[in-house]
Short mmCIF file of C-alpha atoms and ligand atoms in Angstrom, two decimals:
data_model
loop_
_atom_site.label_atom_id
_atom_site.label_comp_id
_atom_site.label_asym_id
_atom_site.label_seq_id
_atom_site.Cartn_x
_atom_site.Cartn_y
_atom_site.Cartn_z
CA MET A 10 0.00 0.00 0.00
CA THR A 11 1.37 3.44 -0.91
CA GLU A 12 0.98 5.63 2.15
CA ARG A 13 -0.18 9.21 1.62
CA ILE A 14 2.50 11.39 3.16
CA GLY A 15 2.34 14.87 4.71
CA TYR A 16 5.28 17.13 5.51
CA ILE A 17 5.25 20.29 7.66
CA GLY A 18 8.49 22.25 8.25
CA LEU A 19 10.26 22.79 4.95
CA GLY A 20 13.49 24.41 6.12
CA ILE A 21 17.14 23.38 5.75
CA MET A 22 16.42 19.82 6.93
CA GLY A 23 12.76 19.33 6.02
CA ARG A 24 12.86 20.51 2.43
CA PRO A 25 15.45 18.01 1.10
CA ALA A 26 13.98 15.17 3.20
CA ALA A 27 10.51 15.88 1.73
CA VAL A 28 11.96 16.06 -1.79
CA ASN A 29 13.51 12.60 -1.27
CA LEU A 30 10.09 11.19 -0.26
CA LEU A 31 8.53 12.71 -3.37
CA ARG A 32 11.29 11.34 -5.62
CA ALA A 33 10.73 7.88 -4.12
CA GLY A 34 7.20 8.01 -5.56
CA HIS A 35 5.14 8.92 -2.48
CA PRO A 36 2.24 11.33 -3.02
CA LEU A 37 3.02 14.31 -0.78
CA TRP A 38 0.91 17.06 0.83
CA VAL A 39 2.70 20.01 2.45
CA TRP A 40 2.03 23.15 4.47
CA ALA A 41 4.32 25.99 5.57
CA ARG A 42 3.45 29.24 7.33
CA ARG A 43 5.41 31.15 4.64
CA ALA A 44 4.13 30.28 1.17
CA GLU A 45 7.60 30.63 -0.39
CA SER A 46 8.86 27.73 1.75
CA MET A 47 6.38 25.44 -0.05
CA ARG A 48 7.34 26.62 -3.56
CA PRO A 49 10.22 24.15 -4.26
CA LEU A 50 8.01 21.25 -3.17
CA ILE A 51 5.02 22.36 -5.25
CA ASP A 52 7.34 22.75 -8.25
CA ALA A 53 8.53 19.17 -7.65
CA GLY A 54 4.95 17.83 -7.64
CA ALA A 55 3.66 18.10 -4.04
CA SER A 56 0.17 19.42 -3.21
CA ALA A 57 -0.18 22.56 -1.04
CA CYS A 58 -2.58 22.61 1.93
CA SER A 59 -4.13 25.60 3.68
CA ASP A 60 -3.16 24.57 7.24
CA PRO A 61 -1.80 21.64 9.32
CA ALA A 62 -5.31 20.20 9.87
CA ALA A 63 -5.77 19.99 6.09
CA VAL A 64 -2.47 18.08 5.74
CA ALA A 65 -3.64 15.67 8.44
CA ARG A 66 -7.00 15.11 6.71
CA GLN A 67 -5.31 14.27 3.38
CA THR A 68 -2.60 11.94 4.66
CA ASP A 69 -1.85 8.70 6.53
CA ILE A 70 1.64 9.55 7.84
CA LEU A 71 2.54 13.16 8.64
CA PHE A 72 6.11 14.33 9.24
CA ILE A 73 6.90 17.49 11.22
CA ASN A 74 10.32 19.15 11.11
CA VAL A 75 10.11 22.61 12.70
CA SER A 76 12.45 24.50 15.02
CA ASP A 77 11.69 24.15 18.72
CA THR A 78 9.30 22.65 21.29
CA PRO A 79 6.67 25.48 21.19
CA ASP A 80 6.66 25.27 17.37
CA VAL A 81 5.78 21.57 17.32
CA GLU A 82 3.11 22.22 19.97
CA GLN A 83 1.60 24.97 17.81
CA VAL A 84 1.59 22.80 14.66
CA LEU A 85 -0.06 19.93 16.56
CA PHE A 86 -2.53 21.69 18.83
CA GLY A 87 -2.81 25.34 17.71
CA ASP A 88 -5.61 26.86 15.63
CA ASN A 89 -6.17 24.54 12.65
CA GLY A 90 -3.50 22.26 14.12
CA VAL A 91 -2.92 18.62 13.16
CA ILE A 92 -5.23 17.38 15.94
CA HIS A 93 -8.21 19.00 14.17
CA GLY A 94 -7.67 16.92 11.01
CA ALA A 95 -6.11 13.67 12.27
CA GLY A 96 -8.05 10.58 13.26
CA ALA A 97 -7.76 6.88 14.03
CA GLY A 98 -5.05 5.00 12.14
CA LYS A 99 -2.98 8.05 11.29
CA VAL A 100 0.63 8.55 12.39
CA VAL A 101 2.51 11.74 13.31
CA VAL A 102 6.33 11.53 13.05
CA ASP A 103 8.23 14.44 14.63
CA MET A 104 11.75 14.85 13.18
CA SER A 105 12.41 18.14 15.05
CA THR A 106 14.87 18.20 17.98
CA VAL A 107 12.66 19.06 20.96
CA SER A 108 11.90 18.20 24.60
CA PRO A 109 11.38 14.47 25.35
CA ILE A 110 9.03 15.38 28.21
CA ALA A 111 6.77 17.49 25.97
CA THR A 112 6.94 14.73 23.35
CA ARG A 113 5.43 12.19 25.74
CA GLU A 114 2.62 14.62 26.64
CA TRP A 115 1.81 15.23 22.95
CA ALA A 116 1.78 11.49 22.20
CA ALA A 117 -0.72 10.92 25.01
CA ARG A 118 -3.01 13.71 23.71
CA LEU A 119 -2.80 12.35 20.16
CA GLU A 120 -3.47 8.80 21.36
CA GLY A 121 -6.73 10.12 22.86
CA ALA A 122 -7.78 10.92 19.27
CA GLY A 123 -6.60 7.52 17.99
CA VAL A 124 -3.44 8.99 16.43
CA GLU A 125 -0.07 7.25 16.84
CA MET A 126 3.17 9.20 17.26
CA LEU A 127 6.89 8.55 16.79
CA ASP A 128 9.66 10.95 17.79
CA ALA A 129 12.43 10.70 15.19
CA PRO A 130 15.10 13.39 15.56
CA VAL A 131 18.08 13.11 13.25
CA SER A 132 21.75 13.85 12.93
CA GLY A 133 23.69 14.26 9.72
CA GLY A 134 22.94 17.90 8.91
CA GLU A 135 21.81 19.42 5.62
CA GLN A 136 24.30 17.24 3.72
CA GLY A 137 22.75 14.07 5.16
CA ALA A 138 19.22 15.32 4.45
CA VAL A 139 20.08 16.01 0.79
CA ALA A 140 21.94 12.72 0.35
CA GLY A 141 19.24 10.68 2.11
CA SER A 142 21.82 9.48 4.63
CA LEU A 143 20.44 10.88 7.91
CA SER A 144 20.78 8.97 11.18
CA PHE A 145 17.36 8.50 12.81
CA MET A 146 16.90 8.09 16.57
CA VAL A 147 13.33 6.85 16.98
CA GLY A 148 10.98 6.47 19.94
CA GLY A 149 7.56 4.83 19.86
CA LYS A 150 5.72 1.54 19.43
CA THR A 151 7.50 -1.18 17.43
CA ALA A 152 4.54 -1.76 15.09
CA VAL A 153 4.30 1.95 14.26
CA PHE A 154 8.08 2.10 13.75
CA GLU A 155 7.89 -0.84 11.32
CA ARG A 156 5.08 0.86 9.40
CA VAL A 157 7.16 4.04 8.96
CA ARG A 158 10.54 2.31 8.49
CA PRO A 159 10.40 2.25 4.62
CA LEU A 160 10.01 6.05 4.69
CA PHE A 161 12.90 6.46 7.14
CA GLU A 162 14.97 4.35 4.72
CA VAL A 163 14.23 6.83 1.93
CA MET A 164 15.57 9.73 4.07
CA GLY A 165 18.30 8.02 6.09
CA LYS A 166 20.79 5.19 6.55
CA ASN A 167 21.33 4.46 10.25
CA ILE A 168 17.82 3.97 11.65
CA VAL A 169 17.60 2.90 15.28
CA ARG A 170 14.48 2.43 17.40
CA CYS A 171 15.79 3.53 20.80
CA GLY A 172 12.70 2.68 22.90
CA GLU A 173 9.21 3.94 23.67
CA ILE A 174 7.92 7.43 22.86
CA GLY A 175 10.46 10.13 23.83
CA ALA A 176 13.43 7.76 23.56
CA GLY A 177 14.49 9.31 20.25
CA GLN A 178 14.65 12.77 21.81
CA VAL A 179 16.52 11.39 24.84
CA THR A 180 19.04 9.79 22.46
CA LYS A 181 19.44 13.05 20.54
CA ALA A 182 20.06 14.86 23.86
CA CYS A 183 22.71 12.21 24.68
CA ASN A 184 24.27 12.91 21.29
CA GLN A 185 24.49 16.62 22.15
CA ILE A 186 25.89 15.90 25.64
CA VAL A 187 28.75 13.97 24.02
CA ILE A 188 29.35 16.29 21.07
CA SER A 189 29.35 19.53 23.09
CA GLN A 190 31.93 18.23 25.56
CA ALA A 191 34.04 16.65 22.82
CA ILE A 192 34.24 19.99 20.98
CA ALA A 193 35.19 21.79 24.20
CA ALA A 194 37.81 19.10 24.99
CA VAL A 195 39.44 19.34 21.55
CA GLY A 196 39.60 23.14 21.79
CA GLU A 197 41.07 22.93 25.29
CA ALA A 198 43.74 20.46 24.14
CA PHE A 199 44.68 22.72 21.23
CA VAL A 200 45.16 25.87 23.38
CA PHE A 201 47.11 23.76 25.90
CA ALA A 202 49.38 22.56 23.10
CA ARG A 203 49.88 26.05 21.71
CA ARG A 204 50.71 27.60 25.11
CA ASN A 205 53.30 24.80 25.44
CA GLY A 206 54.80 25.73 22.08
CA VAL A 207 53.54 22.58 20.34
CA ASP A 208 51.76 22.70 16.97
CA PRO A 209 48.09 21.61 17.47
CA ALA A 210 48.09 20.17 13.94
CA ARG A 211 50.74 17.65 15.07
CA VAL A 212 48.73 16.98 18.25
CA ARG A 213 45.60 16.25 16.16
CA GLU A 214 47.57 13.98 13.84
CA ALA A 215 49.05 12.02 16.75
CA LEU A 216 45.78 11.74 18.69
CA LEU A 217 43.85 10.50 15.64
CA GLY A 218 45.92 7.31 15.81
CA GLY A 219 45.04 6.53 19.44
CA PHE A 220 42.16 6.24 21.93
CA ALA A 221 41.43 9.99 21.77
CA ALA A 222 40.50 9.68 18.10
CA SER A 223 36.97 10.82 17.27
CA ARG A 224 35.00 12.35 14.44
CA VAL A 225 34.88 15.56 16.48
CA LEU A 226 38.70 15.63 16.69
CA GLU A 227 38.84 14.92 12.97
CA ALA A 228 36.18 17.31 11.62
CA HIS A 229 35.84 20.03 14.26
CA GLY A 230 39.55 19.86 15.04
CA LYS A 231 40.25 20.63 11.38
CA ARG A 232 37.86 23.59 11.49
CA MET A 233 39.67 24.91 14.58
CA LEU A 234 43.11 24.57 13.00
CA GLU A 235 41.89 26.38 9.87
CA HIS A 236 39.71 28.89 11.76
CA ASP A 237 36.96 27.94 9.31
CA PHE A 238 33.69 28.23 11.22
CA ALA A 239 31.18 28.29 8.37
CA PRO A 240 28.28 26.03 9.47
CA GLY A 241 27.93 23.02 9.79
CA PHE A 242 25.74 23.01 12.82
CA LYS A 243 24.84 26.54 13.85
CA ALA A 244 25.70 27.60 17.40
CA ARG A 245 22.17 28.97 17.96
CA LEU A 246 20.66 25.53 17.23
CA HIS A 247 23.28 23.87 19.43
CA CYS A 248 22.32 26.35 22.16
CA LYS A 249 18.65 25.32 21.80
CA ASP A 250 19.61 21.64 22.04
CA MET A 251 21.69 22.23 25.18
CA ARG A 252 18.71 24.06 26.72
CA ILE A 253 16.66 20.89 26.10
CA VAL A 254 19.39 18.81 27.82
CA LEU A 255 19.62 21.10 30.86
CA GLU A 256 15.85 21.63 31.25
CA THR A 257 15.16 17.89 31.00
CA ALA A 258 17.94 17.16 33.50
CA ALA A 259 16.57 19.80 35.90
CA GLN A 260 13.00 18.46 35.64
CA LEU A 261 14.21 14.95 36.52
CA GLY A 262 16.85 16.00 39.06
CA ILE A 263 19.80 14.64 37.07
CA GLY A 264 23.24 16.27 37.41
CA VAL A 265 24.91 16.93 34.06
CA PRO A 266 27.86 19.11 35.12
CA GLY A 267 29.93 18.44 31.99
CA ALA A 268 27.08 19.37 29.65
CA ALA A 269 26.33 22.45 31.78
CA LEU A 270 29.92 23.62 31.42
CA ALA A 271 29.99 23.02 27.66
CA THR A 272 26.68 24.91 27.39
CA GLN A 273 28.32 28.04 28.82
CA TYR A 274 30.72 28.16 25.86
CA VAL A 275 27.88 27.85 23.32
CA ASN A 276 25.76 30.43 25.19
CA ALA A 277 28.69 32.87 25.23
CA LEU A 278 29.30 32.33 21.51
CA VAL A 279 25.67 33.11 20.68
CA GLY A 280 25.72 36.06 23.09
CA ALA A 281 28.77 37.43 21.28
CA GLY A 282 26.67 37.60 18.10
CA ASP A 283 28.12 34.46 16.51
CA GLY A 284 25.04 32.24 16.63
CA GLU A 285 25.18 31.65 12.88
CA LEU A 286 28.72 30.19 13.06
CA ASP A 287 29.46 26.50 13.49
CA SER A 288 29.47 25.68 17.21
CA SER A 289 33.14 24.64 17.01
CA ALA A 290 33.78 28.43 16.96
CA ILE A 291 33.78 28.16 20.78
CA TYR A 292 37.49 27.60 20.10
CA ARG A 293 37.76 31.38 19.61
CA LEU A 294 36.58 31.93 23.19
CA GLN A 295 39.05 29.34 24.44
CA GLU A 296 41.84 31.10 22.55
CA LEU A 297 40.88 34.43 24.08
CA ALA A 298 40.84 32.94 27.58
CA ALA A 299 44.33 31.51 26.95
CA ALA A 300 45.65 34.85 25.61
CA LEU A 301 45.96 33.37 22.12
CA SER A 302 44.53 34.58 18.84
P1 LIG B 430 15.14 25.83 9.67
O1 LIG B 430 15.87 25.85 8.38
O2 LIG B 430 15.07 27.07 10.48
O3 LIG B 430 13.63 25.32 9.32
C1 LIG B 430 12.63 25.28 10.26
C2 LIG B 430 11.31 25.28 9.52
O4 LIG B 430 10.28 25.17 10.49
C3 LIG B 430 11.06 26.54 8.71
O5 LIG B 430 10.82 26.17 7.37
C4 LIG B 430 9.84 27.18 9.37
O6 LIG B 430 8.83 27.57 8.50
C5 LIG B 430 9.25 26.04 10.17
N1 LIG B 430 8.66 26.52 11.43
C6 LIG B 430 9.32 26.95 12.53
N2 LIG B 430 8.45 27.28 13.48
C7 LIG B 430 7.22 27.07 12.99
C8 LIG B 430 5.91 27.23 13.49
N3 LIG B 430 5.70 27.68 14.73
N4 LIG B 430 4.87 26.92 12.68
C9 LIG B 430 5.08 26.49 11.42
N5 LIG B 430 6.29 26.30 10.88
C10 LIG B 430 7.35 26.59 11.66
O7 LIG B 430 15.70 24.71 10.66
P2 LIG B 430 16.33 23.29 10.29
O8 LIG B 430 17.82 23.43 10.28
O9 LIG B 430 15.62 22.69 9.16
O10 LIG B 430 16.00 22.49 11.65
C11 LIG B 430 14.77 21.84 11.86
C12 LIG B 430 14.92 20.93 13.09
O11 LIG B 430 15.94 19.94 12.82
C13 LIG B 430 15.37 21.67 14.36
O12 LIG B 430 14.72 21.13 15.48
C14 LIG B 430 16.88 21.40 14.40
O13 LIG B 430 17.41 21.48 15.71
C15 LIG B 430 16.94 20.00 13.84
N6 LIG B 430 18.23 19.63 13.25
C16 LIG B 430 18.92 20.50 12.43
C17 LIG B 430 20.14 20.12 11.91
C18 LIG B 430 20.93 21.05 11.00
O14 LIG B 430 22.11 20.76 10.76
N7 LIG B 430 20.34 22.12 10.50
C19 LIG B 430 20.67 18.85 12.19
C20 LIG B 430 19.95 17.97 12.99
C21 LIG B 430 18.72 18.37 13.52
P3 LIG B 430 8.91 28.81 7.48
O15 LIG B 430 9.84 28.35 6.38
O16 LIG B 430 7.52 28.95 6.99
O17 LIG B 430 9.43 29.96 8.26
#
C-alpha cells in the first residue's frame, strides 16, 4: 500500500527530506506558514494545503520538522492544528529536535484521538538530508516504527528504534551531551598545546591514531586549525539543544555538570553575536581565555 505522506516544516532539513520522499514516488501534501517555503516542493509535484489540519486530513503519515518545542506544539494543537484533522489509524512523526518530556505529553493527547506518534530526531545535517543518509533516533511503538521504516529508509541510513515514545529525543540529547563536551575538549587540548609551544596540527595527527581519536577531533579539530567556522551546525541551534538537555535534567533531578559547562561556551558564543557560526567556533573563546589569537 502506498501511504499518503504529509510534511510540515520545509526548512534546511525538512525541504530536502521531503523532496527525497517525493522522488521515491510517495504522493506528498505540504504546508508551511510562509508560502515561499512550499514553492520548491510544489514545483517538484507536491500538493499545497491551507493549514496543518488539512495536511492531516489528506494523509496517513505526517512528518513534522520545525524548530523548537513550542513550534511543534503549535503545529499539533494550535488553531487549525494537526489534531483537528487527524483521526484513528494516522501517524505523526516528529523529526524536530525538541523536549522528550513534551513529546510524551503530545503522544498521550494524540493517542486520545486515535493517532499514533513517533519521535524521530536526526543527525547528519543538511548534507545528510540532501543525500538521504540521515541517522534517525526513533521512539515509539515497534509496530508503528515498522510501518514508517520504509520512509525512514528513503531519508536516512542508520535507523535505530531507541525505545518507547520520547526515547528518540533522549538519544538526541545524549548525542548533544557527548558532542558539546568533545568539541570543548578538543579546543582545550589545542590551546594547551599552543601555550606549550607545540603545533596543534601535530597533536591532532598524533591523537587521531590513538584512543582519543573521534569524528569531532577529525572534523571540528580541522575547522579549529583552519579557523573555518562556516556552518555546519549553527551555534544557535546547538544552544537550543543544550537548553533541552539542561531543562530535561533539571526536571528529573539529574546532574549533568559536563554538559552544563559546555553549554556556557555555546551560550557565550551566541551572546557574542556568533550564533550563525558553526558551534566549534567556541574555540575562539578558548583562545581568548588563553591569551591566544
Ligand atoms: P530551519 O531551516 O530554520 O527550518 C525550520 C522550519 O520550520 C522553517 O521552514 C519554518 O517555516 C518552520 N517553522 C518553525 N516554526 C514554525 C511554526 N511555529 N509553525 C510552522 N512552521 C514553523 O531549521 P532546520 O535546520 O531545518 O531544523 C529543523 C529541526 O531539525 C530543528 O529542530 C533542528 O534542531 C533539527 N536539526 C537540524 C540540523 C541542522 O544541521 N540544521 C541537524 C539535525 C537536527 P517557514 O519556512 O515557513 O518559516
